[in-house]
PDB file of C-alpha atoms in Angstrom:
ATOM      1  CA  UNK A 383     -79.053 151.829  51.014  1.00 51.00           C
ATOM      2  CA  UNK A 384     -78.043 152.002  47.761  1.00 61.00           C
ATOM      3  CA  UNK A 385     -79.095 148.518  47.001  1.00 71.00           C
ATOM      4  CA  UNK A 386     -83.096 149.707  48.580  1.00 81.00           C
ATOM      5  CA  UNK A 387     -82.507 152.806  46.028  1.00 79.00           C
ATOM      6  CA  UNK A 388     -82.142 149.909  42.954  1.00 84.00           C
ATOM      7  CA  UNK A 389     -84.471 147.792  44.202  1.00 86.00           C
ATOM      8  CA  UNK A 390     -86.946 150.345  44.303  1.00 87.00           C
ATOM      9  CA  UNK A 391     -85.890 151.897  41.136  1.00 88.00           C
ATOM     10  CA  UNK A 392     -86.729 148.110  39.204  1.00 90.00           C
ATOM     11  CA  UNK A 393     -89.767 147.572  40.819  1.00 90.00           C
ATOM     12  CA  UNK A 394     -91.187 151.632  39.300  1.00 91.00           C
ATOM     13  CA  UNK A 395     -89.356 150.445  35.647  1.00 93.00           C
ATOM     14  CA  UNK A 396     -91.883 147.320  36.523  1.00 93.00           C
ATOM     15  CA  UNK A 397     -95.220 149.273  37.369  1.00 94.00           C
ATOM     16  CA  UNK A 398     -94.326 151.522  34.249  1.00 93.00           C
ATOM     17  CA  UNK A 399     -94.125 148.856  31.969  1.00 94.00           C
ATOM     18  CA  UNK A 400     -96.944 147.141  32.969  1.00 94.00           C
ATOM     19  CA  UNK A 401     -98.949 150.185  33.564  1.00 94.00           C
ATOM     20  CA  UNK A 402     -97.951 150.616  29.232  1.00 96.00           C
ATOM     21  CA  UNK A 403     -98.800 147.014  28.255  1.00 94.00           C
ATOM     22  CA  UNK A 404    -102.218 147.781  30.830  1.00 95.00           C
ATOM     23  CA  UNK A 405    -103.211 150.499  28.145  1.00 96.00           C
ATOM     24  CA  UNK A 406    -101.896 149.500  24.637  1.00 95.00           C
ATOM     25  CA  UNK A 407    -104.347 146.336  25.306  1.00 96.00           C
ATOM     26  CA  UNK A 408    -107.014 148.599  26.213  1.00 93.00           C
ATOM     27  CA  UNK A 409    -106.672 150.539  23.189  1.00 91.00           C
ATOM     28  CA  UNK A 410    -107.168 146.862  21.323  1.00 91.00           C
ATOM     29  CA  UNK A 411    -109.427 146.024  22.691  1.00 92.00           C
ATOM     30  CA  UNK A 412    -111.406 149.341  22.453  1.00 89.00           C
ATOM     31  CA  UNK A 413    -110.555 149.090  19.202  1.00 89.00           C
ATOM     32  CA  UNK A 414    -112.458 145.493  18.824  1.00 92.00           C
ATOM     33  CA  UNK A 415    -115.203 146.389  20.508  1.00 92.00           C
ATOM     34  CA  UNK A 416    -115.998 149.972  17.511  1.00 90.00           C
ATOM     35  CA  UNK A 417    -115.354 147.383  14.637  1.00 91.00           C
ATOM     36  CA  UNK A 418    -118.073 144.893  16.369  1.00 94.00           C
ATOM     37  CA  UNK A 419    -119.849 147.567  16.647  1.00 93.00           C
ATOM     38  CA  UNK A 420    -118.980 148.984  13.721  1.00 94.00           C
ATOM     39  CA  UNK A 421    -120.115 145.299  12.060  1.00 94.00           C
ATOM     40  CA  UNK A 422    -123.581 145.235  13.651  1.00 95.00           C
ATOM     41  CA  UNK A 423    -124.482 148.737  12.431  1.00 94.00           C
ATOM     42  CA  UNK A 424    -123.112 147.935   9.590  1.00 94.00           C
ATOM     43  CA  UNK A 425    -125.709 144.400   9.066  1.00 95.00           C
ATOM     44  CA  UNK A 426    -128.516 146.029   9.001  1.00 96.00           C
ATOM     45  CA  UNK A 427    -127.499 149.487   7.079  1.00 95.00           C
ATOM     46  CA  UNK A 428    -126.955 147.616   3.682  1.00 94.00           C
ATOM     47  CA  UNK A 429    -129.652 145.916   3.167  1.00 95.00           C
ATOM     48  CA  UNK A 430    -132.214 149.040   3.674  1.00 96.00           C
ATOM     49  CA  UNK A 431    -129.964 150.425   1.534  1.00 95.00           C
ATOM     50  CA  UNK A 432    -131.992 148.494  -1.280  1.00 95.00           C
ATOM     51  CA  UNK A 433    -134.803 150.624   0.051  1.00 95.00           C
ATOM     52  CA  UNK A 434    -133.656 153.962  -0.550  1.00 95.00           C
ATOM     53  CA  UNK A 435    -132.019 152.946  -4.143  1.00 94.00           C
ATOM     54  CA  UNK A 436    -135.897 151.816  -4.531  1.00 93.00           C
ATOM     55  CA  UNK A 437    -137.168 155.141  -4.033  1.00 92.00           C
ATOM     56  CA  UNK A 438    -134.003 156.608  -5.738  1.00 91.00           C
ATOM     57  CA  UNK A 439    -134.797 154.460  -9.061  1.00 88.00           C
ATOM     58  CA  UNK A 440    -138.285 155.961 -10.184  1.00 84.00           C
ATOM     59  CA  UNK A 441    -136.733 159.637 -10.680  1.00 83.00           C
ATOM     60  CA  UNK A 442    -133.780 158.029 -11.341  1.00 82.00           C
ATOM     61  CA  UNK A 443    -135.895 156.551 -14.878  1.00 82.00           C
ATOM     62  CA  UNK A 444    -138.221 159.658 -15.578  1.00 80.00           C
ATOM     63  CA  UNK A 445    -134.846 161.318 -15.502  1.00 72.00           C
ATOM     64  CA  UNK A 446    -133.933 158.995 -17.866  1.00 70.00           C
ATOM     65  CA  UNK A 447    -136.457 158.614 -20.762  1.00 72.00           C
ATOM     66  CA  UNK A 448    -135.878 162.310 -20.596  1.00 65.00           C
ATOM     67  CA  UNK A 449    -132.165 162.794 -20.999  1.00 66.00           C
ATOM     68  CA  UNK A 450    -131.607 159.003 -22.761  1.00 71.00           C
ATOM     69  CA  UNK A 451    -129.869 155.448 -20.889  1.00 74.00           C
ATOM     70  CA  UNK A 452    -126.836 157.360 -20.163  1.00 78.00           C
ATOM     71  CA  UNK A 453    -128.147 160.115 -18.105  1.00 76.00           C
ATOM     72  CA  UNK A 454    -129.415 157.098 -16.068  1.00 78.00           C
ATOM     73  CA  UNK A 455    -126.331 155.420 -16.156  1.00 82.00           C
ATOM     74  CA  UNK A 456    -124.461 157.905 -15.393  1.00 83.00           C
ATOM     75  CA  UNK A 457    -126.593 159.585 -12.490  1.00 83.00           C
ATOM     76  CA  UNK A 458    -127.040 155.693 -10.877  1.00 87.00           C
ATOM     77  CA  UNK A 459    -123.673 155.950 -11.168  1.00 90.00           C
ATOM     78  CA  UNK A 460    -123.106 159.328  -9.224  1.00 90.00           C
ATOM     79  CA  UNK A 461    -124.983 158.201  -5.983  1.00 92.00           C
ATOM     80  CA  UNK A 462    -123.633 154.507  -5.932  1.00 94.00           C
ATOM     81  CA  UNK A 463    -120.422 155.890  -5.797  1.00 96.00           C
ATOM     82  CA  UNK A 464    -121.066 158.975  -3.142  1.00 95.00           C
ATOM     83  CA  UNK A 465    -123.166 155.763  -1.029  1.00 96.00           C
ATOM     84  CA  UNK A 466    -120.271 153.916  -1.289  1.00 96.00           C
ATOM     85  CA  UNK A 467    -117.627 156.805  -0.141  1.00 96.00           C
ATOM     86  CA  UNK A 468    -119.272 157.519   2.813  1.00 96.00           C
ATOM     87  CA  UNK A 469    -120.794 154.177   3.037  1.00 96.00           C
ATOM     88  CA  UNK A 470    -116.361 153.283   3.503  1.00 96.00           C
ATOM     89  CA  UNK A 471    -115.255 156.091   4.878  1.00 95.00           C
ATOM     90  CA  UNK A 472    -117.967 156.518   7.928  1.00 95.00           C
ATOM     91  CA  UNK A 473    -116.400 152.282   8.700  1.00 94.00           C
ATOM     92  CA  UNK A 474    -112.952 154.246   8.542  1.00 94.00           C
ATOM     93  CA  UNK A 475    -114.101 157.065  10.955  1.00 94.00           C
ATOM     94  CA  UNK A 476    -116.041 154.631  13.681  1.00 93.00           C
ATOM     95  CA  UNK A 477    -113.293 151.261  13.534  1.00 90.00           C
ATOM     96  CA  UNK A 478    -110.746 154.191  14.340  1.00 88.00           C
ATOM     97  CA  UNK A 479    -113.228 155.462  17.214  1.00 86.00           C
ATOM     98  CA  UNK A 480    -113.685 158.656  15.287  1.00 91.00           C
ATOM     99  CA  UNK A 481    -117.034 158.545  14.887  1.00 92.00           C
ATOM    100  CA  UNK A 482    -119.794 156.873  16.077  1.00 93.00           C
ATOM    101  CA  UNK A 483    -120.803 154.037  14.477  1.00 93.00           C
ATOM    102  CA  UNK A 484    -124.520 153.977  14.193  1.00 94.00           C
ATOM    103  CA  UNK A 485    -124.311 156.841  12.649  1.00 95.00           C
ATOM    104  CA  UNK A 486    -121.041 155.842  10.526  1.00 95.00           C
ATOM    105  CA  UNK A 487    -122.987 153.138   9.261  1.00 95.00           C
ATOM    106  CA  UNK A 488    -126.553 154.689   8.810  1.00 96.00           C
ATOM    107  CA  UNK A 489    -125.277 158.213   7.789  1.00 96.00           C
ATOM    108  CA  UNK A 490    -125.236 157.098   3.779  1.00 96.00           C
ATOM    109  CA  UNK A 491    -128.241 156.044   3.601  1.00 96.00           C
ATOM    110  CA  UNK A 492    -129.792 158.789   5.331  1.00 96.00           C
ATOM    111  CA  UNK A 493    -128.113 161.157   2.365  1.00 95.00           C
ATOM    112  CA  UNK A 494    -129.169 159.488  -0.616  1.00 95.00           C
ATOM    113  CA  UNK A 495    -132.229 158.574   1.361  1.00 95.00           C
ATOM    114  CA  UNK A 496    -132.838 162.646   1.562  1.00 94.00           C
ATOM    115  CA  UNK A 497    -131.912 163.326  -2.126  1.00 92.00           C
ATOM    116  CA  UNK A 498    -134.716 159.971  -3.178  1.00 92.00           C
ATOM    117  CA  UNK A 499    -137.041 162.086  -1.272  1.00 92.00           C
ATOM    118  CA  UNK A 500    -136.745 165.580  -2.350  1.00 89.00           C
ATOM    119  CA  UNK A 501    -136.378 163.378  -6.217  1.00 86.00           C
ATOM    120  CA  UNK A 502    -139.942 162.133  -5.474  1.00 88.00           C
ATOM    121  CA  UNK A 503    -141.138 165.170  -3.938  1.00 87.00           C
ATOM    122  CA  UNK A 504    -140.223 167.096  -7.089  1.00 83.00           C
ATOM    123  CA  UNK A 505    -141.797 164.324  -9.089  1.00 83.00           C
ATOM    124  CA  UNK A 506    -145.244 164.938  -7.742  1.00 83.00           C
ATOM    125  CA  UNK A 507    -145.462 167.785  -8.642  1.00 80.00           C
ATOM    126  CA  UNK A 508    -143.704 167.712 -11.481  1.00 73.00           C
ATOM    127  CA  UNK A 509    -141.204 169.640 -11.675  1.00 68.00           C
ATOM    128  CA  UNK A 510    -137.434 168.975 -12.154  1.00 63.00           C
ATOM    129  CA  UNK A 511    -136.040 168.135  -9.783  1.00 59.00           C
ATOM    130  CA  UNK A 512    -132.346 169.287 -10.593  1.00 61.00           C
ATOM    131  CA  UNK A 513    -132.512 172.800 -11.233  1.00 61.00           C
ATOM    132  CA  UNK A 514    -128.914 173.915 -12.158  1.00 54.00           C
ATOM    133  CA  UNK A 515    -130.041 171.579 -15.269  1.00 54.00           C
ATOM    134  CA  UNK A 516    -131.740 173.896 -16.220  1.00 56.00           C
ATOM    135  CA  UNK A 517    -129.702 177.423 -15.714  1.00 58.00           C
ATOM    136  CA  UNK A 518    -126.860 175.349 -17.879  1.00 52.00           C
ATOM    137  CA  UNK A 519    -129.103 175.066 -20.615  1.00 52.00           C
ATOM    138  CA  UNK A 520    -129.803 177.913 -20.694  1.00 59.00           C
ATOM    139  CA  UNK A 521    -126.319 179.776 -21.222  1.00 60.00           C
ATOM    140  CA  UNK A 522    -125.145 181.132 -24.426  1.00 57.00           C
ATOM    141  CA  UNK A 523    -121.902 179.099 -24.150  1.00 57.00           C
ATOM    142  CA  UNK A 524    -124.473 175.504 -24.167  1.00 53.00           C
ATOM    143  CA  UNK A 525    -127.064 177.221 -26.486  1.00 58.00           C
ATOM    144  CA  UNK A 526    -123.968 177.623 -29.001  1.00 61.00           C
ATOM    145  CA  UNK A 527    -123.070 174.067 -28.751  1.00 56.00           C
ATOM    146  CA  UNK A 528    -126.789 172.759 -29.282  1.00 53.00           C
ATOM    147  CA  UNK A 529    -127.606 174.823 -32.274  1.00 59.00           C
ATOM    148  CA  UNK A 530    -124.185 172.999 -33.917  1.00 55.00           C
ATOM    149  CA  UNK A 531    -125.358 170.119 -33.220  1.00 51.00           C
ATOM    150  CA  UNK A 532    -128.805 170.407 -35.164  1.00 50.00           C
ATOM    151  CA  UNK A 533    -127.102 171.777 -37.919  1.00 55.00           C
ATOM    152  CA  UNK A 534    -124.718 168.901 -37.936  1.00 50.00           C
ATOM    153  CA  UNK A 535    -127.964 166.483 -38.219  1.00 49.00           C
TER     154      UNK A 535
END
């Protein structure tokens, strides 16, 4: 009886180790599948970003005329960093299986594209697309700074 019990115990351990190995292999294959899905979506979403940034270029160019080249550079850099952060973050989440690969790779285009369409809409009707800049310039603190800047010139 003890030998049968020991053999049975060994068989159970072997089966448990096989199950554990199979589970790890499934996890590895799932991660690989997500990685491939992310790469496929990235191949299409990054080239489409050219269209999104082209839509963003006209409003930023007009804002640059009002605020100067540093304003255009700052706004462009802000949108590039925003796009890049969403792209890298989405890629990491999708590679781990925490987010849908399609949504994760297209979300940066959706966000920046929506902002670009918002700017273009306000550009068509000749309104300031960012009203909070107007409110900030109306504050007393900034009026005093602006007045001091005029005195220096």
